[in-house]
Amino acid sequence: MWSTFVMTLKANLRNRQALFWLIVFPLALATLFNGMLGDLAKGYEVRALPLAVVEDANWDQAPGAQAFIGAMSGQATASGQAAESGNAAESEQDATEYATVERLVDATPAESIDGARAALADGSAKGYLRVDGDGRIALALSPSAAEAMGGISPTDTNGAVAVAVLNSMIGLYNRTDATVRDLLAAHPEAASSQAFWSSVGNTAGAAREVSLTNVKPDMTARYFYALLGMACLMAMGYAISAVTYAQANLSPLGIRRTVAPLGRGRQLLAGFLAGWLCSGVSLTIALAYIRYVCDVPLGGREPAAVAAVAVASFMACALGTMIGAIPRLRHSVKVGLTSAIPCALSLFSGLYGQFAMDLSDWIARHAPVLALINPAQQVTNLFYDILYYDSYRPFIGTCGVLLAMSAVFLAAGAAMLKEQRYEHL
């Protein structure tokens, strides 16, 4: 059995076609993805938005708004400045701790609204901020900027994200300012209470940045994971060859192996283990390239990703064993299936662009059973489970699904091989 394992391993290493599909093809496609999608995530980063700031009479009467916009522009302001002013909007400074706010605004001063609109016209600003008579802040965008940021497919994704964040913070400022003014109008004595201003600050600071996933989501990771699912299924070619070359009616080598003293079961086991080893190593190389060269995250769980490759390659070899055991099917046809099946199933795991991604999501929502029985989708889910879930439970569940598939494939292959008989050799 050991000799058969070694000889099968050598034969697999000489199989240039299999090595191409398992090593060269994933690396080439991953490089292509990295070149095409490498800057996709940068389109969703928050960057400072060039805005004009109307510094008129209303602006001079609103020190809280000045401190707020100054903080959004990256200007650190002492936390006690507003308290000394005695203005009702002073609570905003204590509430937001401006020195730690990320820079959202690239401010350009303007003496009036007409000056701000002139900045919009010459393209130096995409909008402007102004303060009304009640001390509330308003944001206005130029028509061209609003169209670029607010369309169905916005061309200025960074600006759209910045506007969404800035609009949310301005809304918080205005609501808190209005609430404080109403409370002070009804209870003027509260202005002298430190506890009151502290409670306002705690309310305004109630929003906190939280992560709903194990790590920050990556916009391109899904394509690379789908690529690993496709490459994994192509690994079944090793098992197909191992089973085919053990059948007397498909190759001269199969005739010699049939009359050999080593039993068919041991021959098939040796071929299966050799194929599993080759496919596992090949996919690990592809995984390492994707992780460290293409910089696709795995959530700091690289050992679990290697275990995922082992489970996925085992399933692929089990599927190859079943296909290789199909009677009266030529070896060339079976080898062709090693490309046809992965390419077809990868359509439903999201490999072929946004349409395929939407189709995969639709199947997962409306026909989860189809997603469950799709090996390519389950291999893709393995890496999703590693990256996004805090617990290993979803990952273990997906491993269980793939091992169950493997058991079904191996049982079907063993049943077909057991029934094969030859009248003569």
CSV table of C-alpha atoms in Angstrom, one decimal:
chain,number,residue,atom,x,y,z
A,1,MET,CA,0.0,0.0,0.0
A,2,TRP,CA,2.9,2.4,0.8
A,3,SER,CA,4.4,1.8,-2.6
A,4,THR,CA,1.1,2.5,-4.3
A,5,PHE,CA,0.8,5.7,-2.3
A,6,VAL,CA,4.3,6.9,-3.2
A,7,MET,CA,3.8,6.0,-6.9
A,8,THR,CA,0.4,7.7,-7.0
A,9,LEU,CA,1.9,10.8,-5.4
A,10,LYS,CA,4.7,10.9,-8.0
A,11,ALA,CA,2.1,10.5,-10.8
A,12,ASN,CA,0.1,13.4,-9.3
A,13,LEU,CA,3.1,15.6,-9.2
A,14,ARG,CA,3.8,14.9,-12.9
A,15,ASN,CA,0.2,15.7,-13.8
A,16,ARG,CA,0.8,19.2,-15.3
A,17,GLN,CA,-2.8,19.8,-16.1
A,18,ALA,CA,-3.9,19.2,-12.5
A,19,LEU,CA,-1.1,21.3,-11.1
A,20,PHE,CA,-2.1,24.1,-13.5
A,21,TRP,CA,-5.7,24.2,-12.3
A,22,LEU,CA,-4.8,23.8,-8.7
A,23,ILE,CA,-1.8,26.2,-8.4
A,24,VAL,CA,-1.2,28.4,-11.5
A,25,PHE,CA,-4.9,29.1,-12.2
A,26,PRO,CA,-5.9,30.3,-8.7
A,27,LEU,CA,-2.7,32.4,-8.4
A,28,ALA,CA,-3.3,34.0,-11.7
A,29,LEU,CA,-7.0,34.7,-11.1
A,30,ALA,CA,-6.3,36.0,-7.6
A,31,THR,CA,-3.7,38.4,-9.1
A,32,LEU,CA,-6.3,39.5,-11.6
A,33,PHE,CA,-8.9,40.1,-8.8
A,34,ASN,CA,-6.3,42.0,-6.7
A,35,GLY,CA,-5.6,44.3,-9.6
A,36,MET,CA,-9.2,44.9,-10.5
A,37,LEU,CA,-10.7,45.1,-7.0
A,38,GLY,CA,-7.8,46.3,-4.9
A,39,ASP,CA,-9.1,49.8,-4.6
A,40,LEU,CA,-12.7,48.9,-4.1
A,41,ALA,CA,-12.6,49.1,-0.3
A,42,LYS,CA,-11.0,52.5,-0.5
A,43,GLY,CA,-14.2,53.8,-2.1
A,44,TYR,CA,-16.0,53.4,1.3
A,45,GLU,CA,-13.5,55.1,3.5
A,46,VAL,CA,-14.5,58.3,5.2
A,47,ARG,CA,-12.5,61.3,3.8
A,48,ALA,CA,-12.8,65.0,4.6
A,49,LEU,CA,-15.3,66.7,2.4
A,50,PRO,CA,-14.5,70.2,1.0
A,51,LEU,CA,-17.2,72.5,2.3
A,52,ALA,CA,-17.5,76.3,2.6
A,53,VAL,CA,-18.5,77.6,6.1
A,54,VAL,CA,-20.7,80.7,6.1
A,55,GLU,CA,-19.2,83.0,8.9
A,56,ASP,CA,-21.9,85.6,9.2
A,57,ALA,CA,-23.7,87.2,12.1
A,58,ASN,CA,-25.5,84.0,13.1
A,59,TRP,CA,-22.1,82.2,13.1
A,60,ASP,CA,-20.7,84.8,15.5
A,61,GLN,CA,-23.6,84.2,17.9
A,62,ALA,CA,-23.2,80.4,18.0
A,63,PRO,CA,-19.9,79.4,19.8
A,64,GLY,CA,-21.2,75.9,20.1
A,65,ALA,CA,-21.6,75.5,16.4
A,66,GLN,CA,-18.2,77.1,15.9
A,67,ALA,CA,-16.6,74.5,18.2
A,68,PHE,CA,-18.6,71.7,16.6
A,69,ILE,CA,-17.6,72.6,13.0
A,70,GLY,CA,-14.0,73.3,14.2
A,71,ALA,CA,-13.9,69.8,15.6
A,72,MET,CA,-15.2,68.3,12.3
A,73,SER,CA,-12.4,70.2,10.6
A,74,GLY,CA,-9.8,68.6,12.9
A,75,GLN,CA,-9.3,71.6,15.1
A,76,ALA,CA,-8.9,70.7,18.8
A,77,THR,CA,-10.8,72.9,21.1
A,78,ALA,CA,-10.6,73.2,24.9
A,79,SER,CA,-13.5,71.5,26.5
A,80,GLY,CA,-14.2,74.4,28.8
A,81,GLN,CA,-14.5,77.1,26.2
A,82,ALA,CA,-18.3,76.7,25.8
A,83,ALA,CA,-19.0,76.6,29.5
A,84,GLU,CA,-17.4,80.1,29.8
A,85,SER,CA,-19.6,81.5,27.0
A,86,GLY,CA,-22.9,81.0,28.9
A,87,ASN,CA,-24.7,80.1,25.6
A,88,ALA,CA,-27.3,77.4,25.5
A,89,ALA,CA,-25.4,75.6,22.8
A,90,GLU,CA,-22.4,75.2,25.1
A,91,SER,CA,-23.4,71.6,25.9
A,92,GLU,CA,-22.4,70.5,22.5
A,93,GLN,CA,-18.8,70.8,23.2
A,94,ASP,CA,-18.9,68.8,26.4
A,95,ALA,CA,-21.1,66.3,24.7
A,96,THR,CA,-18.8,65.3,21.8
A,97,GLU,CA,-15.2,65.7,23.1
A,98,TYR,CA,-14.1,67.3,19.9
A,99,ALA,CA,-10.4,66.6,20.1
A,100,THR,CA,-11.1,62.9,19.3
A,101,VAL,CA,-13.5,63.4,16.4
A,102,GLU,CA,-12.2,62.2,13.0
A,103,ARG,CA,-11.7,64.9,10.4
A,104,LEU,CA,-14.8,65.1,8.2
A,105,VAL,CA,-14.7,68.6,6.8
A,106,ASP,CA,-12.1,70.5,4.8
A,107,ALA,CA,-13.4,73.9,5.7
A,108,THR,CA,-13.2,77.1,3.5
A,109,PRO,CA,-14.4,80.3,5.3
A,110,ALA,CA,-17.0,82.4,3.4
A,111,GLU,CA,-18.3,85.8,4.6
A,112,SER,CA,-21.9,85.1,3.3
A,113,ILE,CA,-24.1,82.6,1.5
A,114,ASP,CA,-23.3,84.3,-1.8
A,115,GLY,CA,-19.6,83.7,-1.1
A,116,ALA,CA,-20.3,80.1,-0.3
A,117,ARG,CA,-22.3,79.6,-3.5
A,118,ALA,CA,-19.4,81.2,-5.4
A,119,ALA,CA,-17.1,78.5,-4.0
A,120,LEU,CA,-19.6,75.9,-5.2
A,121,ALA,CA,-19.6,77.4,-8.6
A,122,ASP,CA,-15.8,77.4,-9.1
A,123,GLY,CA,-15.5,73.8,-7.7
A,124,SER,CA,-13.5,74.6,-4.6
A,125,ALA,CA,-16.3,73.3,-2.4
A,126,LYS,CA,-18.9,70.6,-2.8
A,127,GLY,CA,-21.3,72.3,-0.4
A,128,TYR,CA,-21.5,74.7,2.5
A,129,LEU,CA,-22.5,74.8,6.2
A,130,ARG,CA,-24.4,77.7,7.7
A,131,VAL,CA,-25.9,78.5,11.1
A,132,ASP,CA,-29.5,79.8,11.3
A,133,GLY,CA,-31.0,82.3,13.8
A,134,ASP,CA,-31.7,79.5,16.3
A,135,GLY,CA,-28.1,78.3,16.3
A,136,ARG,CA,-28.8,75.2,14.3
A,137,ILE,CA,-26.4,74.0,11.6
A,138,ALA,CA,-27.6,73.2,8.0
A,139,LEU,CA,-25.7,71.4,5.3
A,140,ALA,CA,-26.3,72.2,1.6
A,141,LEU,CA,-24.7,70.4,-1.4
A,142,SER,CA,-24.1,71.6,-4.9
A,143,PRO,CA,-26.4,69.9,-7.5
A,144,SER,CA,-23.5,68.2,-9.2
A,145,ALA,CA,-22.1,66.8,-5.9
A,146,ALA,CA,-25.6,65.7,-4.8
A,147,GLU,CA,-26.1,63.9,-8.1
A,148,ALA,CA,-22.7,62.2,-7.9
A,149,MET,CA,-23.2,61.1,-4.3
A,150,GLY,CA,-26.9,60.2,-4.3
A,151,GLY,CA,-27.5,58.3,-7.5
A,152,ILE,CA,-28.3,54.6,-7.8
A,153,SER,CA,-24.7,54.0,-8.6
A,154,PRO,CA,-22.9,57.0,-7.0
A,155,THR,CA,-19.6,58.0,-8.7
A,156,ASP,CA,-18.3,59.7,-5.5
A,157,THR,CA,-18.6,56.9,-3.0
A,158,ASN,CA,-16.2,58.5,-0.5
A,159,GLY,CA,-18.3,61.7,-0.6
A,160,ALA,CA,-21.5,59.8,-0.1
A,161,VAL,CA,-20.1,58.1,3.0
A,162,ALA,CA,-18.7,61.4,4.4
A,163,VAL,CA,-22.0,63.2,3.8
A,164,ALA,CA,-23.9,60.4,5.6
A,165,VAL,CA,-21.7,60.5,8.6
A,166,LEU,CA,-21.6,64.3,8.7
A,167,ASN,CA,-25.4,64.5,8.3
A,168,SER,CA,-25.9,62.1,11.2
A,169,MET,CA,-23.6,64.1,13.5
A,170,ILE,CA,-25.2,67.5,12.5
A,171,GLY,CA,-28.6,65.9,13.2
A,172,LEU,CA,-27.4,64.8,16.7
A,173,TYR,CA,-26.1,68.3,17.4
A,174,ASN,CA,-29.3,70.1,16.3
A,175,ARG,CA,-31.5,67.7,18.3
A,176,THR,CA,-29.4,68.0,21.4
A,177,ASP,CA,-29.2,71.8,21.1
A,178,ALA,CA,-33.0,72.1,20.7
A,179,THR,CA,-33.6,69.9,23.7
A,180,VAL,CA,-31.2,71.9,25.9
A,181,ARG,CA,-32.8,75.2,24.9
A,182,ASP,CA,-36.3,73.9,25.7
A,183,LEU,CA,-35.2,72.6,29.1
A,184,LEU,CA,-33.4,75.8,30.0
A,185,ALA,CA,-36.5,77.8,28.9
A,186,ALA,CA,-38.7,75.7,31.2
A,187,HIS,CA,-36.1,75.4,34.1
A,188,PRO,CA,-33.5,78.2,34.0
A,189,GLU,CA,-32.0,77.0,37.3
A,190,ALA,CA,-30.6,74.0,35.4
A,191,ALA,CA,-28.0,76.2,33.8
A,192,SER,CA,-26.0,76.4,37.0
A,193,SER,CA,-26.1,72.6,37.6
A,194,GLN,CA,-23.0,70.7,36.6
A,195,ALA,CA,-25.0,67.4,36.8
A,196,PHE,CA,-27.3,68.8,34.1
A,197,TRP,CA,-24.5,69.5,31.6
A,198,SER,CA,-22.9,66.1,32.4
A,199,SER,CA,-26.2,64.3,31.6
A,200,VAL,CA,-26.5,66.2,28.3
A,201,GLY,CA,-22.9,65.2,27.4
A,202,ASN,CA,-23.7,61.6,28.3
A,203,THR,CA,-26.8,61.6,26.1
A,204,ALA,CA,-25.1,63.2,23.1
A,205,GLY,CA,-22.2,60.7,23.5
A,206,ALA,CA,-24.5,57.7,23.6
A,207,ALA,CA,-23.6,56.6,20.1
A,208,ARG,CA,-20.5,54.4,20.0
A,209,GLU,CA,-18.7,52.7,17.2
A,210,VAL,CA,-19.3,48.9,17.5
A,211,SER,CA,-18.4,46.0,15.3
A,212,LEU,CA,-21.0,43.5,14.3
A,213,THR,CA,-18.5,41.1,12.9
A,214,ASN,CA,-15.2,39.5,14.1
A,215,VAL,CA,-13.2,41.9,11.9
A,216,LYS,CA,-13.9,44.9,9.7
A,217,PRO,CA,-15.7,43.6,6.6
A,218,ASP,CA,-13.7,43.5,3.4
A,219,MET,CA,-15.5,44.4,0.1
A,220,THR,CA,-13.3,42.1,-2.0
A,221,ALA,CA,-12.9,39.0,0.3
A,222,ARG,CA,-16.0,37.3,-1.1
A,223,TYR,CA,-14.5,37.0,-4.6
A,224,PHE,CA,-11.4,35.4,-3.3
A,225,TYR,CA,-13.3,33.0,-1.1
A,226,ALA,CA,-15.5,32.0,-4.1
A,227,LEU,CA,-12.2,31.4,-6.0
A,228,LEU,CA,-11.0,29.1,-3.3
A,229,GLY,CA,-14.3,27.2,-3.6
A,230,MET,CA,-13.8,26.7,-7.3
A,231,ALA,CA,-10.2,25.7,-7.0
A,232,CYS,CA,-11.1,23.2,-4.3
A,233,LEU,CA,-13.6,21.4,-6.5
A,234,MET,CA,-11.0,21.2,-9.3
A,235,ALA,CA,-8.9,19.1,-6.9
A,236,MET,CA,-11.3,16.2,-7.5
A,237,GLY,CA,-9.2,15.4,-10.6
A,238,TYR,CA,-6.7,13.6,-8.5
A,239,ALA,CA,-9.3,11.2,-7.1
A,240,ILE,CA,-10.8,10.7,-10.5
A,241,SER,CA,-7.5,9.6,-11.9
A,242,ALA,CA,-6.8,7.3,-8.9
A,243,VAL,CA,-10.1,5.5,-9.3
A,244,THR,CA,-10.0,5.4,-13.1
A,245,TYR,CA,-6.5,3.9,-13.2
A,246,ALA,CA,-7.7,1.1,-10.8
A,247,GLN,CA,-10.5,0.0,-13.3
A,248,ALA,CA,-9.5,-2.7,-15.7
A,249,ASN,CA,-11.9,-1.6,-18.5
A,250,LEU,CA,-10.6,1.9,-18.7
A,251,SER,CA,-6.8,1.7,-18.9
A,252,PRO,CA,-3.9,-0.9,-19.3
A,253,LEU,CA,-2.7,0.2,-15.9
A,254,GLY,CA,-6.1,-0.8,-14.4
A,255,ILE,CA,-5.7,-4.3,-15.9
A,256,ARG,CA,-2.3,-4.7,-14.2
A,257,ARG,CA,-3.7,-3.4,-10.9
A,258,THR,CA,-6.7,-5.7,-11.1
A,259,VAL,CA,-4.4,-8.8,-11.1
A,260,ALA,CA,-2.0,-7.4,-8.6
A,261,PRO,CA,-1.8,-9.0,-5.1
A,262,LEU,CA,-2.8,-5.8,-3.4
A,263,GLY,CA,-6.5,-5.6,-2.9
A,264,ARG,CA,-8.6,-3.0,-4.7
A,265,GLY,CA,-9.7,-1.3,-1.5
A,266,ARG,CA,-6.1,-0.6,-0.4
A,267,GLN,CA,-5.2,0.6,-3.9
A,268,LEU,CA,-8.1,3.1,-3.8
A,269,LEU,CA,-7.3,4.2,-0.3
A,270,ALA,CA,-3.7,4.8,-1.2
A,271,GLY,CA,-4.8,6.8,-4.3
A,272,PHE,CA,-7.3,8.8,-2.2
A,273,LEU,CA,-4.7,9.7,0.4
A,274,ALA,CA,-2.2,10.8,-2.2
A,275,GLY,CA,-4.8,12.9,-4.0
A,276,TRP,CA,-5.9,14.4,-0.7
A,277,LEU,CA,-2.3,15.3,0.2
A,278,CYS,CA,-1.6,16.9,-3.2
A,279,SER,CA,-4.8,18.9,-3.3
A,280,GLY,CA,-4.4,20.0,0.3
A,281,VAL,CA,-0.9,21.3,-0.3
A,282,SER,CA,-1.9,23.0,-3.6
A,283,LEU,CA,-4.9,24.8,-2.0
A,284,THR,CA,-2.7,25.8,1.0
A,285,ILE,CA,-0.3,27.5,-1.5
A,286,ALA,CA,-3.2,29.3,-3.1
A,287,LEU,CA,-4.6,30.3,0.4
A,288,ALA,CA,-1.1,31.7,1.5
A,289,TYR,CA,-0.9,33.7,-1.7
A,290,ILE,CA,-4.3,35.2,-1.3
A,291,ARG,CA,-3.7,36.0,2.4
A,292,TYR,CA,-0.2,37.4,2.3
A,293,VAL,CA,0.3,38.6,-1.2
A,294,CYS,CA,-3.2,39.8,-2.0
A,295,ASP,CA,-3.7,40.8,1.6
A,296,VAL,CA,-7.2,39.3,1.9
A,297,PRO,CA,-8.0,39.0,5.7
A,298,LEU,CA,-8.7,35.9,7.6
A,299,GLY,CA,-9.5,37.5,10.9
A,300,GLY,CA,-6.3,36.3,12.5
A,301,ARG,CA,-7.5,32.7,12.2
A,302,GLU,CA,-5.0,31.4,9.7
A,303,PRO,CA,-4.7,27.9,11.5
A,304,ALA,CA,-8.5,27.5,11.1
A,305,ALA,CA,-8.2,28.4,7.4
A,306,VAL,CA,-5.6,25.6,6.9
A,307,ALA,CA,-8.0,23.2,8.6
A,308,ALA,CA,-10.8,24.5,6.3
A,309,VAL,CA,-8.5,23.7,3.3
A,310,ALA,CA,-8.1,20.1,4.7
A,311,VAL,CA,-11.8,19.6,5.1
A,312,ALA,CA,-12.6,21.1,1.7
A,313,SER,CA,-9.9,19.1,-0.2
A,314,PHE,CA,-11.2,15.9,1.5
A,315,MET,CA,-14.7,16.6,0.2
A,316,ALA,CA,-13.3,17.3,-3.2
A,317,CYS,CA,-11.5,14.0,-3.3
A,318,ALA,CA,-14.6,12.2,-2.1
A,319,LEU,CA,-16.6,13.8,-5.0
A,320,GLY,CA,-13.8,12.8,-7.4
A,321,THR,CA,-14.0,9.2,-6.1
A,322,MET,CA,-17.8,9.1,-6.8
A,323,ILE,CA,-17.3,10.6,-10.3
A,324,GLY,CA,-14.4,8.3,-11.1
A,325,ALA,CA,-16.5,5.2,-10.1
A,326,ILE,CA,-19.3,6.0,-12.6
A,327,PRO,CA,-19.3,2.9,-14.9
A,328,ARG,CA,-19.0,3.0,-18.7
A,329,LEU,CA,-17.8,6.6,-18.7
A,330,ARG,CA,-14.5,7.4,-20.4
A,331,HIS,CA,-11.6,8.9,-18.5
A,332,SER,CA,-11.5,11.9,-20.8
A,333,VAL,CA,-15.1,12.7,-20.0
A,334,LYS,CA,-14.6,12.4,-16.3
A,335,VAL,CA,-11.6,14.7,-16.5
A,336,GLY,CA,-13.7,17.2,-18.4
A,337,LEU,CA,-16.2,17.2,-15.5
A,338,THR,CA,-13.4,18.4,-13.2
A,339,SER,CA,-13.7,21.8,-14.9
A,340,ALA,CA,-17.4,21.8,-15.9
A,341,ILE,CA,-18.8,21.1,-12.4
A,342,PRO,CA,-16.7,23.7,-10.6
A,343,CYS,CA,-17.4,26.4,-13.2
A,344,ALA,CA,-21.1,25.7,-13.0
A,345,LEU,CA,-21.4,25.5,-9.2
A,346,SER,CA,-19.2,28.7,-8.8
A,347,LEU,CA,-21.9,30.7,-10.6
A,348,PHE,CA,-24.1,30.1,-7.6
A,349,SER,CA,-21.4,30.9,-5.1
A,350,GLY,CA,-20.8,34.4,-6.5
A,351,LEU,CA,-17.5,34.1,-8.4
A,352,TYR,CA,-18.6,35.8,-11.7
A,353,GLY,CA,-19.2,39.3,-10.5
A,354,GLN,CA,-22.1,41.3,-9.0
A,355,PHE,CA,-24.8,39.4,-10.8
A,356,ALA,CA,-23.5,36.1,-9.5
A,357,MET,CA,-23.2,37.6,-6.0
A,358,ASP,CA,-26.8,38.8,-6.1
A,359,LEU,CA,-27.9,35.3,-7.4
A,360,SER,CA,-26.0,33.6,-4.6
A,361,ASP,CA,-27.7,35.9,-2.0
A,362,TRP,CA,-31.1,35.3,-3.5
A,363,ILE,CA,-30.6,31.5,-3.3
A,364,ALA,CA,-29.4,31.8,0.3
A,365,ARG,CA,-32.5,33.7,1.2
A,366,HIS,CA,-35.2,32.0,-0.8
A,367,ALA,CA,-33.9,28.5,-1.5
A,368,PRO,CA,-31.4,27.7,1.3
A,369,VAL,CA,-31.6,24.0,0.6
A,370,LEU,CA,-29.9,24.6,-2.8
A,371,ALA,CA,-27.2,26.6,-1.1
A,372,LEU,CA,-26.8,23.9,1.4
A,373,ILE,CA,-26.1,21.2,-1.2
A,374,ASN,CA,-23.8,23.3,-3.3
A,375,PRO,CA,-20.2,22.2,-2.4
A,376,ALA,CA,-18.7,25.4,-3.8
A,377,GLN,CA,-21.0,27.6,-1.7
A,378,GLN,CA,-20.2,25.6,1.4
A,379,VAL,CA,-16.4,25.9,0.8
A,380,THR,CA,-16.9,29.7,0.4
A,381,ASN,CA,-18.9,29.7,3.6
A,382,LEU,CA,-16.0,28.1,5.5
A,383,PHE,CA,-13.9,31.1,5.1
A,384,TYR,CA,-16.8,33.5,5.7
A,385,ASP,CA,-17.4,31.7,9.0
A,386,ILE,CA,-13.7,32.2,10.0
A,387,LEU,CA,-13.6,35.8,9.1
A,388,TYR,CA,-16.9,37.3,10.3
A,389,TYR,CA,-18.2,35.2,13.2
A,390,ASP,CA,-16.9,35.6,16.8
A,391,SER,CA,-17.6,32.0,17.6
A,392,TYR,CA,-16.3,28.9,15.8
A,393,ARG,CA,-19.7,27.3,15.9
A,394,PRO,CA,-20.8,28.3,12.4
A,395,PHE,CA,-17.4,27.1,11.1
A,396,ILE,CA,-17.8,23.8,12.8
A,397,GLY,CA,-21.3,23.5,11.4
A,398,THR,CA,-20.1,24.1,7.8
A,399,CYS,CA,-17.3,21.6,8.3
A,400,GLY,CA,-20.0,19.1,9.4
A,401,VAL,CA,-22.0,19.8,6.2
A,402,LEU,CA,-18.9,19.2,4.1
A,403,LEU,CA,-18.0,16.0,5.9
A,404,ALA,CA,-21.6,14.7,5.5
A,405,MET,CA,-21.3,15.4,1.8
A,406,SER,CA,-18.0,13.5,1.8
A,407,ALA,CA,-19.6,10.5,3.4
A,408,VAL,CA,-22.4,10.5,0.8
A,409,PHE,CA,-20.0,10.8,-2.1
A,410,LEU,CA,-17.7,8.0,-0.7
A,411,ALA,CA,-20.7,5.7,0.0
A,412,ALA,CA,-22.0,6.2,-3.6
A,413,GLY,CA,-18.5,5.6,-5.1
A,414,ALA,CA,-18.0,2.5,-3.0
A,415,ALA,CA,-21.4,1.1,-4.1
A,416,MET,CA,-20.7,1.6,-7.8
A,417,LEU,CA,-17.2,0.1,-7.5
A,418,LYS,CA,-18.5,-2.9,-5.6
A,419,GLU,CA,-20.9,-3.8,-8.4
A,420,GLN,CA,-18.3,-3.7,-11.1
A,421,ARG,CA,-17.3,-7.1,-12.6
A,422,TYR,CA,-15.3,-8.0,-15.6
A,423,GLU,CA,-15.9,-11.0,-17.9
A,424,HIS,CA,-12.3,-11.0,-19.1
A,425,LEU,CA,-9.2,-8.8,-19.0
